[in-house]
Tab-separated table of C-alpha atoms and ligand atoms in Angstrom:
chain	number	residue	atom	x	y	z
A	28	MET	CA	0.037	0.178	-0.052
A	29	GLY	CA	3.475	2.262	-0.181
A	30	THR	CA	5.816	3.218	2.435
A	31	GLY	CA	3.532	5.282	4.642
A	32	ASP	CA	1.336	1.636	5.013
A	33	ALA	CA	4.995	-0.333	6.197
A	34	VAL	CA	6.172	2.135	8.352
A	35	TYR	CA	2.788	2.005	10.210
A	36	LYS	CA	2.977	-1.713	10.521
A	37	THR	CA	6.180	-1.367	12.660
A	38	LYS	CA	4.320	1.067	15.500
A	39	LYS	CA	4.514	-1.715	18.011
A	40	TYR	CA	8.183	-2.021	17.314
A	41	ILE	CA	9.315	1.935	17.559
A	42	LYS	CA	9.823	2.577	21.446
A	43	ASP	CA	12.690	5.996	20.883
A	44	LYS	CA	11.337	9.161	19.996
A	45	TYR	CA	12.975	9.038	16.610
A	46	PHE	CA	14.235	6.026	14.308
A	47	LEU	CA	15.893	5.386	11.265
A	48	MET	CA	14.378	4.352	8.732
A	49	LEU	CA	16.099	2.424	5.001
A	50	LEU	CA	14.599	1.937	1.487
A	51	PRO	CA	16.666	-1.451	0.865
A	52	ASP	CA	16.790	-0.492	-2.862
A	53	ASP	CA	18.721	2.794	-2.014
A	54	LEU	CA	22.315	2.147	-1.750
A	55	ILE	CA	24.847	4.379	-0.908
A	56	ILE	CA	28.223	3.079	-0.913
A	57	ARG	CA	31.946	4.832	0.311
A	58	ASN	CA	30.233	6.291	3.108
A	59	ASN	CA	28.215	5.521	6.351
A	60	CYS	CA	25.221	7.776	5.280
A	61	SER	CA	23.082	7.045	8.243
A	62	LYS	CA	25.685	7.572	10.900
A	63	ASP	CA	26.259	10.922	9.070
A	64	MET	CA	22.498	11.594	10.297
A	65	ILE	CA	22.657	10.451	13.319
A	66	LYS	CA	24.990	13.459	13.985
A	67	ILE	CA	22.834	15.725	12.062
A	68	HIS	CA	19.687	15.054	14.101
A	69	LYS	CA	21.591	15.319	17.456
A	70	LYS	CA	23.103	18.543	16.456
A	71	TYR	CA	19.653	19.822	15.243
A	72	LYS	CA	17.195	18.036	17.456
A	73	GLY	CA	14.957	17.407	14.053
A	74	SER	CA	14.113	14.958	11.576
A	75	VAL	CA	16.540	13.931	8.902
A	76	ILE	CA	16.087	13.069	5.631
A	77	ALA	CA	18.936	11.979	2.920
A	78	SER	CA	18.594	14.293	-0.378
A	79	MET	CA	20.977	14.512	-3.823
A	80	LYS	CA	20.354	17.043	-7.099
A	81	VAL	CA	18.698	14.844	-9.701
A	82	LYS	CA	18.357	15.647	-13.613
A	83	LYS	CA	15.575	18.026	-13.627
A	84	ASN	CA	13.731	15.923	-16.378
A	85	ASN	CA	13.081	12.728	-13.689
A	86	VAL	CA	12.091	14.474	-11.167
A	87	ASP	CA	9.057	12.439	-11.145
A	88	ARG	CA	10.743	9.510	-9.883
A	89	TRP	CA	11.230	11.072	-6.531
A	90	GLY	CA	9.764	13.014	-3.353
A	91	ILE	CA	11.119	16.712	-4.029
A	92	TYR	CA	11.744	19.205	-1.186
A	93	SER	CA	12.342	22.845	-1.585
A	94	ILE	CA	14.744	24.650	1.117
A	95	SER	CA	13.801	27.549	3.642
A	96	LYS	CA	16.876	27.871	5.007
A	97	TYR	CA	20.855	26.716	4.542
A	98	LEU	CA	21.696	25.716	8.261
A	99	ASP	CA	25.034	24.764	6.946
A	100	LYS	CA	26.924	23.739	3.667
A	101	GLU	CA	25.073	20.264	3.714
A	102	ASN	CA	21.921	20.762	5.795
A	103	PHE	CA	19.196	22.202	4.399
A	104	LYS	CA	15.391	22.912	6.428
A	105	ILE	CA	13.073	21.729	4.561
A	106	ALA	CA	9.799	24.168	3.608
A	107	ASP	CA	7.698	21.859	1.891
A	108	VAL	CA	8.149	18.085	-0.033
A	109	ILE	CA	5.879	16.990	-2.662
A	110	GLU	CA	5.913	13.373	-4.032
A	111	LYS	CA	6.931	12.497	-7.299
A	112	PRO	CA	5.756	15.906	-9.404
A	113	LYS	CA	5.721	16.136	-12.832
A	114	ALA	CA	8.910	18.487	-13.822
A	115	LYS	CA	6.567	21.467	-14.476
A	116	ASN	CA	5.296	21.321	-10.605
A	117	ALA	CA	8.151	20.566	-9.046
A	118	PRO	CA	9.244	23.318	-6.605
A	119	SER	CA	13.112	22.086	-7.164
A	120	ASN	CA	15.698	19.148	-8.245
A	121	ASN	CA	16.303	18.088	-4.563
A	122	ALA	CA	15.271	14.674	-4.195
A	123	VAL	CA	14.429	12.374	-1.401
A	124	ILE	CA	16.574	9.554	-0.751
A	125	GLY	CA	16.026	6.414	1.114
A	126	ARG	CA	17.061	7.046	4.548
A	127	TYR	CA	15.366	9.050	7.134
A	128	ILE	CA	15.187	9.950	10.761
A	129	LEU	CA	11.755	10.192	11.796
A	130	PRO	CA	10.064	11.864	14.865
A	131	LYS	CA	7.790	8.592	16.724
A	132	ASN	CA	4.725	10.912	16.464
A	133	ILE	CA	4.863	10.564	12.695
A	134	PHE	CA	2.421	7.676	13.559
A	135	ASP	CA	-0.284	9.756	14.750
A	136	TYR	CA	-0.073	11.520	10.829
A	137	LEU	CA	0.054	8.005	9.204
A	138	LYS	CA	-3.011	6.428	11.291
A	139	ASN	CA	-5.096	8.970	9.053
A	140	GLN	CA	-3.106	9.319	6.019
A	141	LYS	CA	-5.239	9.614	2.666
A	142	LYS	CA	-3.824	8.093	-0.281
A	143	GLY	CA	-1.369	9.976	-2.850
A	144	LYS	CA	-0.072	9.759	-5.666
A	145	GLY	CA	-0.471	6.388	-7.564
A	146	GLY	CA	-3.094	5.391	-4.504
A	147	GLU	CA	-0.265	4.834	-2.184
A	148	ILE	CA	-0.293	5.696	1.516
A	149	HIS	CA	3.062	7.534	1.214
A	150	ILE	CA	5.509	8.547	4.173
A	151	THR	CA	6.564	11.519	1.965
A	152	ASP	CA	2.901	13.040	2.524
A	153	SER	CA	2.767	12.626	6.204
A	154	ILE	CA	6.119	14.204	6.169
A	155	ARG	CA	4.312	17.116	4.717
A	156	ARG	CA	1.833	17.068	7.152
A	157	MET	CA	4.500	17.604	9.412
A	158	ILE	CA	6.435	20.319	8.232
A	159	LEU	CA	3.488	22.190	7.575
A	160	ASN	CA	2.783	21.475	11.322
A	161	LYS	CA	6.297	23.761	12.068
A	162	ASN	CA	8.219	20.461	12.394
A	163	LEU	CA	11.695	20.843	11.751
A	164	PHE	CA	12.809	18.403	8.580
A	165	ILE	CA	16.236	18.577	7.314
A	166	GLY	CA	17.602	17.594	4.102
A	167	HIS	CA	21.066	16.130	4.130
A	168	LYS	CA	23.162	16.292	1.269
A	169	PHE	CA	25.120	12.898	1.914
A	170	LYS	CA	28.289	12.145	1.269
A	171	GLY	CA	29.361	8.786	-0.708
A	172	LYS	CA	28.482	7.172	-3.841
A	173	TYR	CA	24.734	6.257	-4.362
A	174	LEU	CA	24.056	3.668	-6.811
A	175	ASP	CA	20.037	3.528	-8.113
A	176	CYS	CA	18.465	0.460	-8.467
A	177	GLY	CA	14.995	2.104	-9.736
A	178	SER	CA	15.785	1.634	-13.431
A	179	MET	CA	16.836	-1.508	-15.479
A	180	SER	CA	20.323	-0.152	-16.544
A	181	GLY	CA	20.417	1.429	-12.805
A	182	TYR	CA	19.923	-1.930	-11.484
A	183	ILE	CA	22.160	-3.453	-13.628
A	184	ASN	CA	25.400	-0.959	-13.087
A	185	SER	CA	24.677	-1.313	-9.403
A	186	GLY	CA	25.035	-4.955	-9.221
A	187	ILE	CA	28.661	-4.514	-11.226
A	188	GLU	CA	29.632	-1.696	-8.624
A	189	ILE	CA	28.815	-4.143	-5.732
A	190	SER	CA	31.398	-6.591	-7.373
A	191	LYS	CA	33.630	-4.294	-7.284
A	192	LEU	CA	33.562	-3.698	-3.936
B	230	G1P	C1	10.517	6.177	-2.637
B	230	G1P	C2	9.655	7.696	-2.144
B	230	G1P	C3	10.310	8.622	-3.071
B	230	G1P	C4	11.749	8.273	-2.525
B	230	G1P	C5	12.239	7.501	-3.244
B	230	G1P	C6	14.007	7.269	-3.215
B	230	G1P	O1	10.083	6.173	-3.711
B	230	G1P	O2	8.513	7.512	-2.061
B	230	G1P	O3	9.766	9.997	-2.083
B	230	G1P	O4	12.425	10.275	-3.156
B	230	G1P	O5	11.750	6.427	-2.743
B	230	G1P	O6	14.081	6.431	-3.557
B	230	G1P	P1	10.073	4.939	-4.660
B	230	G1P	O7	11.294	4.764	-5.242
B	230	G1P	O8	9.639	3.753	-3.668
B	230	G1P	O9	8.958	4.601	-5.686
């Protein structure tokens, strides 16, 4: 039913105030992105989402966010986020990549999250509602190399890159 539905199913296991969520088909090699994000979370006391710039004509494959403030060179306060916008409606080309530090109270939002793009329940849509309610979400430009498994050529290339590790 979508990322939001999947996360909601973990509710009973989440005991801490924040938790790390990873999408297993987003691979980042040569640097521990999650570890860096935990540091950012501790420093700024907010939620953190990994991100990178994508090609403008590819924005409809990703969650795309706009920035309201630069916290430092690699971390940005997110103003808004939209799931898979058309290029003409995209607020930027800053894409969400599958590493998130989310607050436990996102479950209050997921509980009544309506279906969005493609009839799925998206974590992005609950994050959006939290941002509009003034919760701090930080976009983190990660170090390391991203391997895209979301297209056939990307998937094949990822296998080759991993075989070299
Ligand atoms: C999911 C998220 C999207 C995010 C992407 C990263 O989409 O819904 O916001 O940008 O992962 O890979 P999916 O790839 O599951 O369609």
